[in-house]
Amino acid sequence: MHLIIVSDIFGKTKELISFVDNFKKMYQSIRIIDPYDGGMNNFKDEQEAYNSFQENCSLELLSEKVIKAISKAEDSIDLIGFSVGASAIWKISEFDYPISIKNVFCFYGSKIRDMVDINPSFFINLIFPKSEKHFSIEELFSKISKKENVYCEMTVYNHGFMNKRSINYDADAYKMFTDLIKKIIN
């Protein structure tokens, strides 16, 4: 079993690697896919990370990276995505893959709102924040929560609650969801 983690706009950071460390004993391999091709990042804030993402990547390019990683897998995989990484996983979820995709967790994938017609071919857990600045979580939730292969959860936390670099990071939520993922994948 393998794990693919698709980062948010911050990309590969020491904090994301710390998150990965929670799962090292559970997988044969863990791969981080990020917008910056694996380079370590230390953006000073979310605006700087957003600007870099806009200049260097796109949802389409990140989605292509996820497809390539899945196509190279020789065994079943789990996926975890954050923000744009979650949106990338959603974007590629309706395709059939030659390997089994077992457990999928997507946190606050806000661009999912632009892809509500997608019907995932594998089961996917969508974990949303309590609100988003540019759209209604409740409206998105009502459009996709009844789809086959989709479980949706609205939390009481803000977008970015799993990212220690985000102003919205929440230590209790981070622990709760990290523990939940470990329990489900075991």
CSV table of C-alpha atoms in Angstrom, one decimal:
chain,number,residue,atom,x,y,z
A,1,MET,CA,0.0,0.0,0.0
A,2,HIS,CA,1.2,3.5,-0.9
A,3,LEU,CA,0.3,7.0,0.0
A,4,ILE,CA,0.2,10.1,-2.2
A,5,ILE,CA,-0.2,13.4,-0.5
A,6,VAL,CA,-1.1,16.4,-2.7
A,7,SER,CA,-0.1,19.7,-1.1
A,8,ASP,CA,-1.8,23.0,-1.0
A,9,ILE,CA,-0.3,26.2,-2.4
A,10,PHE,CA,2.5,26.2,0.2
A,11,GLY,CA,3.9,23.0,-1.5
A,12,LYS,CA,6.5,20.9,0.3
A,13,THR,CA,7.3,22.3,3.7
A,14,LYS,CA,8.9,21.0,6.9
A,15,GLU,CA,5.4,21.1,8.4
A,16,LEU,CA,4.0,18.9,5.6
A,17,ILE,CA,6.9,16.5,6.1
A,18,SER,CA,6.0,16.4,9.8
A,19,PHE,CA,2.4,15.5,8.8
A,20,VAL,CA,3.8,12.7,6.5
A,21,ASP,CA,5.8,11.3,9.5
A,22,ASN,CA,2.5,10.3,11.1
A,23,PHE,CA,2.1,7.7,8.4
A,24,LYS,CA,5.6,6.4,7.6
A,25,LYS,CA,5.1,3.0,9.4
A,26,MET,CA,1.7,2.4,7.6
A,27,TYR,CA,2.9,2.5,4.0
A,28,GLN,CA,5.5,1.0,1.7
A,29,SER,CA,6.1,4.4,0.3
A,30,ILE,CA,4.8,8.0,0.6
A,31,ARG,CA,5.0,10.5,-2.1
A,32,ILE,CA,4.3,14.2,-1.9
A,33,ILE,CA,3.0,15.9,-5.0
A,34,ASP,CA,3.3,19.7,-4.9
A,35,PRO,CA,3.1,22.6,-7.3
A,36,TYR,CA,6.8,23.3,-7.2
A,37,ASP,CA,8.3,19.9,-8.2
A,38,GLY,CA,9.5,18.9,-4.7
A,39,GLY,CA,11.5,22.0,-3.8
A,40,MET,CA,11.2,23.0,-0.1
A,41,ASN,CA,9.3,26.2,0.4
A,42,ASN,CA,9.3,28.8,3.1
A,43,PHE,CA,6.7,31.4,2.0
A,44,LYS,CA,6.2,34.2,4.6
A,45,ASP,CA,2.4,34.1,4.3
A,46,GLU,CA,-0.5,32.7,2.2
A,47,GLN,CA,-0.5,35.7,-0.2
A,48,GLU,CA,3.1,35.0,-1.1
A,49,ALA,CA,2.3,31.2,-1.5
A,50,TYR,CA,-0.8,32.1,-3.7
A,51,ASN,CA,1.3,34.4,-5.9
A,52,SER,CA,3.9,31.7,-6.4
A,53,PHE,CA,1.3,29.1,-7.2
A,54,GLN,CA,-0.3,31.5,-9.8
A,55,GLU,CA,3.1,32.1,-11.4
A,56,ASN,CA,4.4,28.5,-11.4
A,57,CYS,CA,1.4,26.1,-11.6
A,58,SER,CA,-2.3,25.7,-12.1
A,59,LEU,CA,-5.0,23.3,-11.0
A,60,GLU,CA,-4.7,21.6,-14.4
A,61,LEU,CA,-0.9,21.0,-14.1
A,62,LEU,CA,-1.3,19.8,-10.5
A,63,SER,CA,-4.0,17.4,-11.6
A,64,GLU,CA,-1.8,16.0,-14.4
A,65,LYS,CA,0.9,15.4,-11.8
A,66,VAL,CA,-1.5,13.4,-9.7
A,67,ILE,CA,-2.6,11.3,-12.7
A,68,LYS,CA,1.0,10.5,-13.5
A,69,ALA,CA,1.7,9.5,-9.9
A,70,ILE,CA,-1.3,7.2,-9.9
A,71,SER,CA,-0.4,5.7,-13.2
A,72,LYS,CA,3.1,4.8,-11.9
A,73,ALA,CA,1.7,3.0,-8.9
A,74,GLU,CA,2.1,-0.7,-8.9
A,75,ASP,CA,-0.1,-1.4,-5.8
A,76,SER,CA,-3.1,0.1,-4.2
A,77,ILE,CA,-2.9,3.7,-3.0
A,78,ASP,CA,-4.4,6.1,-0.6
A,79,LEU,CA,-4.7,9.8,-1.4
A,80,ILE,CA,-4.7,12.9,0.9
A,81,GLY,CA,-5.1,16.4,-0.5
A,82,PHE,CA,-5.2,19.9,0.9
A,83,SER,CA,-6.9,22.9,-0.7
A,84,VAL,CA,-5.8,23.0,-4.4
A,85,GLY,CA,-4.4,19.5,-3.8
A,86,ALA,CA,-7.9,18.3,-2.8
A,87,SER,CA,-9.4,20.0,-5.8
A,88,ALA,CA,-6.8,18.3,-8.0
A,89,ILE,CA,-7.8,14.9,-6.6
A,90,TRP,CA,-11.5,15.7,-7.1
A,91,LYS,CA,-10.8,16.8,-10.7
A,92,ILE,CA,-9.2,13.4,-11.6
A,93,SER,CA,-11.6,11.3,-9.5
A,94,GLU,CA,-14.0,10.3,-12.3
A,95,PHE,CA,-11.4,8.5,-14.3
A,96,ASP,CA,-10.9,4.7,-14.0
A,97,TYR,CA,-7.4,3.6,-12.9
A,98,PRO,CA,-5.7,0.2,-13.2
A,99,ILE,CA,-4.9,0.1,-9.5
A,100,SER,CA,-7.1,0.3,-6.5
A,101,ILE,CA,-7.6,3.6,-4.8
A,102,LYS,CA,-8.6,2.8,-1.3
A,103,ASN,CA,-8.9,5.7,1.1
A,104,VAL,CA,-9.1,9.3,-0.1
A,105,PHE,CA,-9.3,12.4,2.2
A,106,CYS,CA,-9.7,15.9,0.6
A,107,PHE,CA,-9.5,18.9,2.9
A,108,TYR,CA,-11.1,22.2,2.0
A,109,GLY,CA,-10.9,21.8,-1.8
A,110,SER,CA,-12.6,25.1,-2.7
A,111,LYS,CA,-12.2,24.7,-6.5
A,112,ILE,CA,-14.6,21.7,-6.3
A,113,ARG,CA,-17.3,24.3,-6.6
A,114,ASP,CA,-16.4,24.7,-10.3
A,115,MET,CA,-16.5,20.9,-10.9
A,116,VAL,CA,-19.8,19.8,-9.4
A,117,ASP,CA,-20.7,17.6,-12.4
A,118,ILE,CA,-17.9,15.2,-11.6
A,119,ASN,CA,-18.9,11.7,-10.3
A,120,PRO,CA,-16.0,10.0,-8.6
A,121,SER,CA,-15.1,6.5,-9.6
A,122,PHE,CA,-13.7,5.8,-6.1
A,123,PHE,CA,-14.9,6.7,-2.6
A,124,ILE,CA,-13.8,10.1,-1.5
A,125,ASN,CA,-14.1,11.9,1.8
A,126,LEU,CA,-14.5,15.7,1.4
A,127,ILE,CA,-13.8,17.7,4.5
A,128,PHE,CA,-14.9,21.3,4.2
A,129,PRO,CA,-14.4,24.4,6.4
A,130,LYS,CA,-17.2,26.2,8.1
A,131,SER,CA,-17.3,28.9,5.4
A,132,GLU,CA,-15.4,30.2,2.4
A,133,LYS,CA,-15.1,33.8,1.3
A,134,HIS,CA,-16.0,33.4,-2.3
A,135,PHE,CA,-18.9,30.9,-2.2
A,136,SER,CA,-21.4,29.1,-0.1
A,137,ILE,CA,-20.2,25.8,1.5
A,138,GLU,CA,-23.8,24.9,2.2
A,139,GLU,CA,-24.7,25.3,-1.5
A,140,LEU,CA,-21.7,23.2,-2.6
A,141,PHE,CA,-22.5,20.6,0.1
A,142,SER,CA,-26.1,20.2,-1.1
A,143,LYS,CA,-24.9,19.7,-4.7
A,144,ILE,CA,-22.3,17.0,-4.0
A,145,SER,CA,-23.2,15.3,-0.7
A,146,LYS,CA,-25.7,12.9,-2.3
A,147,LYS,CA,-23.4,11.7,-5.0
A,148,GLU,CA,-22.4,8.1,-5.1
A,149,ASN,CA,-18.8,7.5,-3.7
A,150,VAL,CA,-18.9,10.8,-1.8
A,151,TYR,CA,-18.9,11.5,1.9
A,152,CYS,CA,-19.0,15.2,2.8
A,153,GLU,CA,-18.3,16.8,6.2
A,154,MET,CA,-18.6,20.4,7.1
A,155,THR,CA,-16.4,21.3,10.1
A,156,VAL,CA,-16.4,24.2,12.5
A,157,TYR,CA,-12.9,25.2,11.3
A,158,ASN,CA,-11.6,27.6,8.8
A,159,HIS,CA,-9.9,26.9,5.4
A,160,GLY,CA,-6.3,25.9,6.2
A,161,PHE,CA,-6.9,24.3,9.6
A,162,MET,CA,-4.6,21.3,8.8
A,163,ASN,CA,-1.7,23.5,7.7
A,164,LYS,CA,0.6,24.8,10.5
A,165,ARG,CA,1.7,27.7,8.2
A,166,SER,CA,-1.9,28.9,7.7
A,167,ILE,CA,-3.3,31.7,9.9
A,168,ASN,CA,-6.3,29.3,10.2
A,169,TYR,CA,-4.3,26.4,11.6
A,170,ASP,CA,-6.1,24.6,14.4
A,171,ALA,CA,-4.0,22.2,16.5
A,172,ASP,CA,-7.1,20.3,17.9
A,173,ALA,CA,-8.5,19.8,14.4
A,174,TYR,CA,-5.1,18.8,13.1
A,175,LYS,CA,-4.8,16.1,15.8
A,176,MET,CA,-8.4,14.9,15.4
A,177,PHE,CA,-8.2,14.5,11.7
A,178,THR,CA,-4.7,13.0,11.7
A,179,ASP,CA,-5.9,10.5,14.2
A,180,LEU,CA,-9.0,9.8,12.3
A,181,ILE,CA,-7.1,9.1,9.1
A,182,LYS,CA,-4.7,6.8,10.9
A,183,LYS,CA,-7.7,4.9,12.4
A,184,ILE,CA,-9.4,4.5,9.0
A,185,ILE,CA,-6.3,3.3,7.1
A,186,ASN,CA,-5.2,0.8,9.7
